[in-house]
mmCIF file of C-alpha atoms in Angstrom:
data_model
loop_
_atom_site.group_PDB
_atom_site.id
_atom_site.type_symbol
_atom_site.label_atom_id
_atom_site.label_comp_id
_atom_site.label_asym_id
_atom_site.label_seq_id
_atom_site.Cartn_x
_atom_site.Cartn_y
_atom_site.Cartn_z
ATOM 1 C CA UNK A 1496 7.319 -1.138 -19.702
ATOM 2 C CA UNK A 1497 7.070 -4.901 -19.310
ATOM 3 C CA UNK A 1498 7.142 -5.838 -22.960
ATOM 4 C CA UNK A 1499 7.646 -9.483 -23.906
ATOM 5 C CA UNK A 1500 11.224 -9.587 -25.111
ATOM 6 C CA UNK A 1501 14.228 -11.583 -23.964
ATOM 7 C CA UNK A 1502 15.823 -8.780 -21.968
ATOM 8 C CA UNK A 1503 12.594 -7.791 -20.222
ATOM 9 C CA UNK A 1504 11.805 -11.432 -19.516
ATOM 10 C CA UNK A 1505 15.068 -11.747 -17.638
ATOM 11 C CA UNK A 1506 14.344 -8.536 -15.766
ATOM 12 C CA UNK A 1507 10.884 -9.809 -14.836
ATOM 13 C CA UNK A 1508 12.395 -13.061 -13.568
ATOM 14 C CA UNK A 1509 14.818 -11.128 -11.389
ATOM 15 C CA UNK A 1510 11.974 -8.939 -10.133
ATOM 16 C CA UNK A 1511 9.852 -12.014 -9.374
ATOM 17 C CA UNK A 1512 12.740 -13.513 -7.400
ATOM 18 C CA UNK A 1513 13.060 -10.281 -5.431
ATOM 19 C CA UNK A 1514 9.372 -10.407 -4.495
ATOM 20 C CA UNK A 1515 9.681 -14.072 -3.502
ATOM 21 C CA UNK A 1516 12.445 -13.057 -1.136
ATOM 22 C CA UNK A 1517 10.558 -10.052 0.199
ATOM 23 C CA UNK A 1518 7.397 -12.044 0.825
ATOM 24 C CA UNK A 1519 9.227 -14.907 2.534
ATOM 25 C CA UNK A 1520 11.245 -12.935 5.081
ATOM 26 C CA UNK A 1521 10.326 -11.968 8.606
ATOM 27 C CA UNK A 1522 11.769 -8.492 7.995
ATOM 28 C CA UNK A 1523 8.659 -7.212 6.263
ATOM 29 C CA UNK A 1524 5.878 -9.261 7.847
ATOM 30 C CA UNK A 1525 7.358 -9.585 11.330
ATOM 31 C CA UNK A 1526 6.860 -6.006 12.644
ATOM 32 C CA UNK A 1527 3.255 -5.887 11.402
ATOM 33 C CA UNK A 1528 2.472 -9.326 12.782
ATOM 34 C CA UNK A 1529 3.915 -8.330 16.160
ATOM 35 C CA UNK A 1530 1.740 -5.204 16.315
ATOM 36 C CA UNK A 1531 -1.480 -6.883 15.203
ATOM 37 C CA UNK A 1532 -1.261 -10.046 17.298
ATOM 38 C CA UNK A 1533 -4.160 -9.565 19.716
ATOM 39 C CA UNK A 1534 -4.438 -10.657 23.306
ATOM 40 C CA UNK A 1535 -7.413 -12.824 22.410
ATOM 41 C CA UNK A 1536 -5.042 -15.718 21.738
ATOM 42 C CA UNK A 1537 -3.357 -15.514 25.145
ATOM 43 C CA UNK A 1538 -5.607 -18.202 26.602
ATOM 44 C CA UNK A 1539 -4.851 -20.629 23.771
ATOM 45 C CA UNK A 1540 -2.326 -23.445 24.183
ATOM 46 C CA UNK A 1541 1.145 -22.565 22.916
ATOM 47 C CA UNK A 1542 0.925 -25.041 20.046
ATOM 48 C CA UNK A 1543 -2.418 -23.657 18.855
ATOM 49 C CA UNK A 1544 -1.173 -20.092 19.211
ATOM 50 C CA UNK A 1545 1.891 -20.959 17.151
ATOM 51 C CA UNK A 1546 -0.202 -22.545 14.418
ATOM 52 C CA UNK A 1547 -2.496 -19.529 14.261
ATOM 53 C CA UNK A 1548 0.477 -17.159 14.015
ATOM 54 C CA UNK A 1549 2.050 -19.209 11.242
ATOM 55 C CA UNK A 1550 -1.227 -19.324 9.320
ATOM 56 C CA UNK A 1551 -1.590 -15.542 9.587
ATOM 57 C CA UNK A 1552 2.038 -15.055 8.555
ATOM 58 C CA UNK A 1553 1.502 -17.214 5.461
ATOM 59 C CA UNK A 1554 -1.649 -15.270 4.582
ATOM 60 C CA UNK A 1555 0.152 -11.954 4.856
ATOM 61 C CA UNK A 1556 3.115 -13.169 2.811
ATOM 62 C CA UNK A 1557 0.793 -14.335 0.028
ATOM 63 C CA UNK A 1558 -1.182 -11.087 0.161
ATOM 64 C CA UNK A 1559 1.940 -8.919 -0.034
ATOM 65 C CA UNK A 1560 3.432 -11.062 -2.791
ATOM 66 C CA UNK A 1561 0.348 -10.661 -4.985
ATOM 67 C CA UNK A 1562 0.067 -6.958 -4.214
ATOM 68 C CA UNK A 1563 3.733 -6.366 -5.122
ATOM 69 C CA UNK A 1564 3.391 -8.103 -8.467
ATOM 70 C CA UNK A 1565 0.456 -5.886 -9.435
ATOM 71 C CA UNK A 1566 1.661 -2.633 -7.873
ATOM 72 C CA UNK A 1567 4.983 -2.395 -9.741
ATOM 73 C CA UNK A 1568 3.106 -2.690 -13.035
ATOM 74 C CA UNK A 1569 0.443 -0.176 -12.038
ATOM 75 C CA UNK A 1570 -3.186 -0.482 -10.966
ATOM 76 C CA UNK A 1571 -6.086 1.624 -12.273
ATOM 77 C CA UNK A 1572 -7.870 3.981 -9.887
ATOM 78 C CA UNK A 1573 -9.854 7.218 -9.800
ATOM 79 C CA UNK A 1574 -7.869 10.137 -8.404
ATOM 80 C CA UNK A 1575 -9.659 13.066 -6.758
ATOM 81 C CA UNK A 1576 -7.463 16.150 -6.957
ATOM 82 C CA UNK A 1577 -6.984 17.766 -3.571
ATOM 83 C CA UNK A 1578 -9.090 20.865 -3.008
ATOM 84 C CA UNK A 1579 -11.356 20.152 -5.964
ATOM 85 C CA UNK A 1580 -14.046 17.704 -7.028
ATOM 86 C CA UNK A 1581 -12.160 16.847 -10.210
ATOM 87 C CA UNK A 1582 -12.053 13.147 -11.012
ATOM 88 C CA UNK A 1583 -9.101 11.763 -12.989
ATOM 89 C CA UNK A 1584 -8.566 8.303 -14.402
ATOM 90 C CA UNK A 1585 -5.153 7.410 -13.013
ATOM 91 C CA UNK A 1586 -2.913 4.537 -12.029
ATOM 92 C CA UNK A 1587 -0.980 4.005 -8.830
ATOM 93 C CA UNK A 1588 2.218 2.040 -8.793
ATOM 94 C CA UNK A 1589 5.189 1.328 -6.563
ATOM 95 C CA UNK A 1590 8.910 1.195 -7.141
ATOM 96 C CA UNK A 1591 10.634 -2.178 -7.148
ATOM 97 C CA UNK A 1592 11.751 -1.855 -3.536
ATOM 98 C CA UNK A 1593 8.179 -1.088 -2.458
ATOM 99 C CA UNK A 1594 9.399 2.082 -0.768
ATOM 100 C CA UNK A 1595 7.558 4.724 -2.810
ATOM 101 C CA UNK A 1596 3.920 4.984 -3.862
ATOM 102 C CA UNK A 1597 3.404 6.907 -7.089
ATOM 103 C CA UNK A 1598 0.311 8.192 -8.844
ATOM 104 C CA UNK A 1599 0.645 8.557 -12.599
ATOM 105 C CA UNK A 1600 -1.601 9.924 -15.322
ATOM 106 C CA UNK A 1601 -3.959 7.279 -16.659
ATOM 107 C CA UNK A 1602 -3.410 8.352 -20.267
ATOM 108 C CA UNK A 1603 0.308 9.070 -19.965
ATOM 109 C CA UNK A 1604 2.042 6.752 -17.443
ATOM 110 C CA UNK A 1605 5.193 8.817 -17.824
ATOM 111 C CA UNK A 1606 3.472 11.807 -16.222
ATOM 112 C CA UNK A 1607 3.927 11.639 -12.459
ATOM 113 C CA UNK A 1608 1.146 13.263 -10.451
ATOM 114 C CA UNK A 1609 2.197 12.441 -6.891
ATOM 115 C CA UNK A 1610 5.140 10.667 -5.274
ATOM 116 C CA UNK A 1611 4.750 9.491 -1.686
ATOM 117 C CA UNK A 1612 7.515 7.668 0.207
ATOM 118 C CA UNK A 1613 5.969 4.919 2.313
ATOM 119 C CA UNK A 1614 7.909 6.171 5.340
ATOM 120 C CA UNK A 1615 6.097 9.538 4.974
ATOM 121 C CA UNK A 1616 2.620 8.021 5.332
ATOM 122 C CA UNK A 1617 0.953 9.152 8.551
ATOM 123 C CA UNK A 1618 -2.426 7.434 8.232
ATOM 124 C CA UNK A 1619 -4.824 5.845 5.761
ATOM 125 C CA UNK A 1620 -8.595 6.259 5.983
ATOM 126 C CA UNK A 1621 -11.291 4.364 4.131
ATOM 127 C CA UNK A 1622 -14.855 5.471 3.636
ATOM 128 C CA UNK A 1623 -16.075 1.987 4.600
ATOM 129 C CA UNK A 1624 -14.247 1.914 7.968
ATOM 130 C CA UNK A 1625 -14.012 5.577 8.955
ATOM 131 C CA UNK A 1626 -17.028 7.234 7.362
ATOM 132 C CA UNK A 1627 -17.330 10.417 5.275
ATOM 133 C CA UNK A 1628 -16.339 12.764 8.101
ATOM 134 C CA UNK A 1629 -12.635 12.107 7.505
ATOM 135 C CA UNK A 1630 -12.837 13.008 3.814
ATOM 136 C CA UNK A 1631 -12.985 16.384 2.044
ATOM 137 C CA UNK A 1632 -16.656 17.296 1.335
ATOM 138 C CA UNK A 1633 -15.898 17.947 -2.331
ATOM 139 C CA UNK A 1634 -14.553 14.414 -2.729
ATOM 140 C CA UNK A 1635 -17.561 12.875 -0.998
ATOM 141 C CA UNK A 1636 -19.859 14.897 -3.276
ATOM 142 C CA UNK A 1637 -18.028 13.676 -6.379
ATOM 143 C CA UNK A 1638 -18.305 10.006 -5.429
ATOM 144 C CA UNK A 1639 -20.463 7.611 -7.382
ATOM 145 C CA UNK A 1640 -22.657 5.357 -5.185
ATOM 146 C CA UNK A 1641 -20.627 2.237 -6.008
ATOM 147 C CA UNK A 1642 -17.366 3.969 -5.041
ATOM 148 C CA UNK A 1643 -18.197 4.501 -1.381
ATOM 149 C CA UNK A 1644 -16.656 1.157 -0.400
ATOM 150 C CA UNK A 1645 -13.674 1.771 -2.679
ATOM 151 C CA UNK A 1646 -12.531 5.205 -1.510
ATOM 152 C CA UNK A 1647 -9.457 5.710 0.634
ATOM 153 C CA UNK A 1648 -7.356 8.681 1.653
ATOM 154 C CA UNK A 1649 -3.637 8.579 2.352
ATOM 155 C CA UNK A 1650 -2.332 11.277 4.678
ATOM 156 C CA UNK A 1651 1.392 11.882 4.282
ATOM 157 C CA UNK A 1652 4.092 14.502 4.703
ATOM 158 C CA UNK A 1653 5.320 16.010 1.444
ATOM 159 C CA UNK A 1654 8.853 17.181 0.661
ATOM 160 C CA UNK A 1655 8.263 20.351 2.711
ATOM 161 C CA UNK A 1656 6.997 18.299 5.672
ATOM 162 C CA UNK A 1657 3.485 19.665 5.232
ATOM 163 C CA UNK A 1658 0.520 17.317 5.429
ATOM 164 C CA UNK A 1659 -0.845 16.264 2.048
ATOM 165 C CA UNK A 1660 -3.807 14.075 1.148
ATOM 166 C CA UNK A 1661 -4.210 11.556 -1.638
ATOM 167 C CA UNK A 1662 -7.776 10.414 -2.302
ATOM 168 C CA UNK A 1663 -8.294 7.517 -4.688
ATOM 169 C CA UNK A 1664 -11.089 5.077 -5.433
ATOM 170 C CA UNK A 1665 -10.009 1.520 -6.104
ATOM 171 C CA UNK A 1666 -11.657 -0.804 -8.626
ATOM 172 C CA UNK A 1667 -13.407 -2.827 -5.918
ATOM 173 C CA UNK A 1668 -13.853 -3.079 -2.160
ATOM 174 C CA UNK A 1669 -11.562 -6.113 -2.136
ATOM 175 C CA UNK A 1670 -8.755 -4.246 -3.867
ATOM 176 C CA UNK A 1671 -9.292 -1.363 -1.421
ATOM 177 C CA UNK A 1672 -9.035 -3.690 1.588
ATOM 178 C CA UNK A 1673 -5.945 -5.408 0.178
ATOM 179 C CA UNK A 1674 -4.261 -2.076 -0.580
ATOM 180 C CA UNK A 1675 -4.980 -0.855 2.938
ATOM 181 C CA UNK A 1676 -3.517 -3.906 4.647
ATOM 182 C CA UNK A 1677 -0.448 -4.082 2.402
ATOM 183 C CA UNK A 1678 0.329 -0.401 2.868
ATOM 184 C CA UNK A 1679 0.029 -0.863 6.624
ATOM 185 C CA UNK A 1680 2.512 -3.741 6.418
ATOM 186 C CA UNK A 1681 4.936 -1.687 4.342
ATOM 187 C CA UNK A 1682 4.534 1.425 6.523
ATOM 188 C CA UNK A 1683 5.275 -0.450 9.730
ATOM 189 C CA UNK A 1684 8.203 -2.185 8.065
ATOM 190 C CA UNK A 1685 9.585 1.151 6.821
ATOM 191 C CA UNK A 1686 9.338 2.620 10.327
ATOM 192 C CA UNK A 1687 11.043 -0.364 11.939
ATOM 193 C CA UNK A 1688 13.767 -0.288 9.293
ATOM 194 C CA UNK A 1689 14.362 3.431 9.855
ATOM 195 C CA UNK A 1690 14.732 2.849 13.604
ATOM 196 C CA UNK A 1691 17.135 -0.074 13.161
ATOM 197 C CA UNK A 1692 20.887 0.427 13.648
ATOM 198 C CA UNK A 1693 22.751 1.480 10.505
ATOM 199 C CA UNK A 1694 24.523 -1.896 10.347
ATOM 200 C CA UNK A 1695 21.159 -3.657 10.051
ATOM 201 C CA UNK A 1696 19.717 -1.178 7.539
ATOM 202 C CA UNK A 1697 22.671 -1.674 5.206
ATOM 203 C CA UNK A 1698 21.793 -5.348 4.818
ATOM 204 C CA UNK A 1699 18.472 -4.526 3.131
ATOM 205 C CA UNK A 1700 15.942 -7.180 2.184
#
């Protein structure tokens, strides 16, 4: 999809510019930063509090920027089919607006397994943070020992508004943690964008 030819190179440059813009605006980071700013900094001087907020904002922008670059191209994962213990080598990717999470077949990227709008995500659980009780027993049983820190489950509403579950194991605990935080950022941003007046939504990012 991202072959090295002149036309694709120009497309990649435009895509890169779009991510630079996305990662440098308050629109995406702002709502998440506002929700996660703890009261522990209330006793700090205003200048120190401001520096800490700016440092965290820069960290989040860098994190989201790197995640976006990888996610649009596709990242390998293990997909556990809902209701079974079947393990599938798959890839997850996101559209260029970072509004839809897609799971595609690992052997045939053109075969879409699951499509999940970010706005439809209700919660995300990880085995490391939430324990096995939140996960289907058949998925827990199918896990390899090294995957326990890499497993996460996305709970979302499908096209019929029924709850659906997407269980995937990332390549590493770090990639799992980064995915979790970036999806939280994008979910909160999607919610805030949906609640904004139509005149603001039409501006986009």
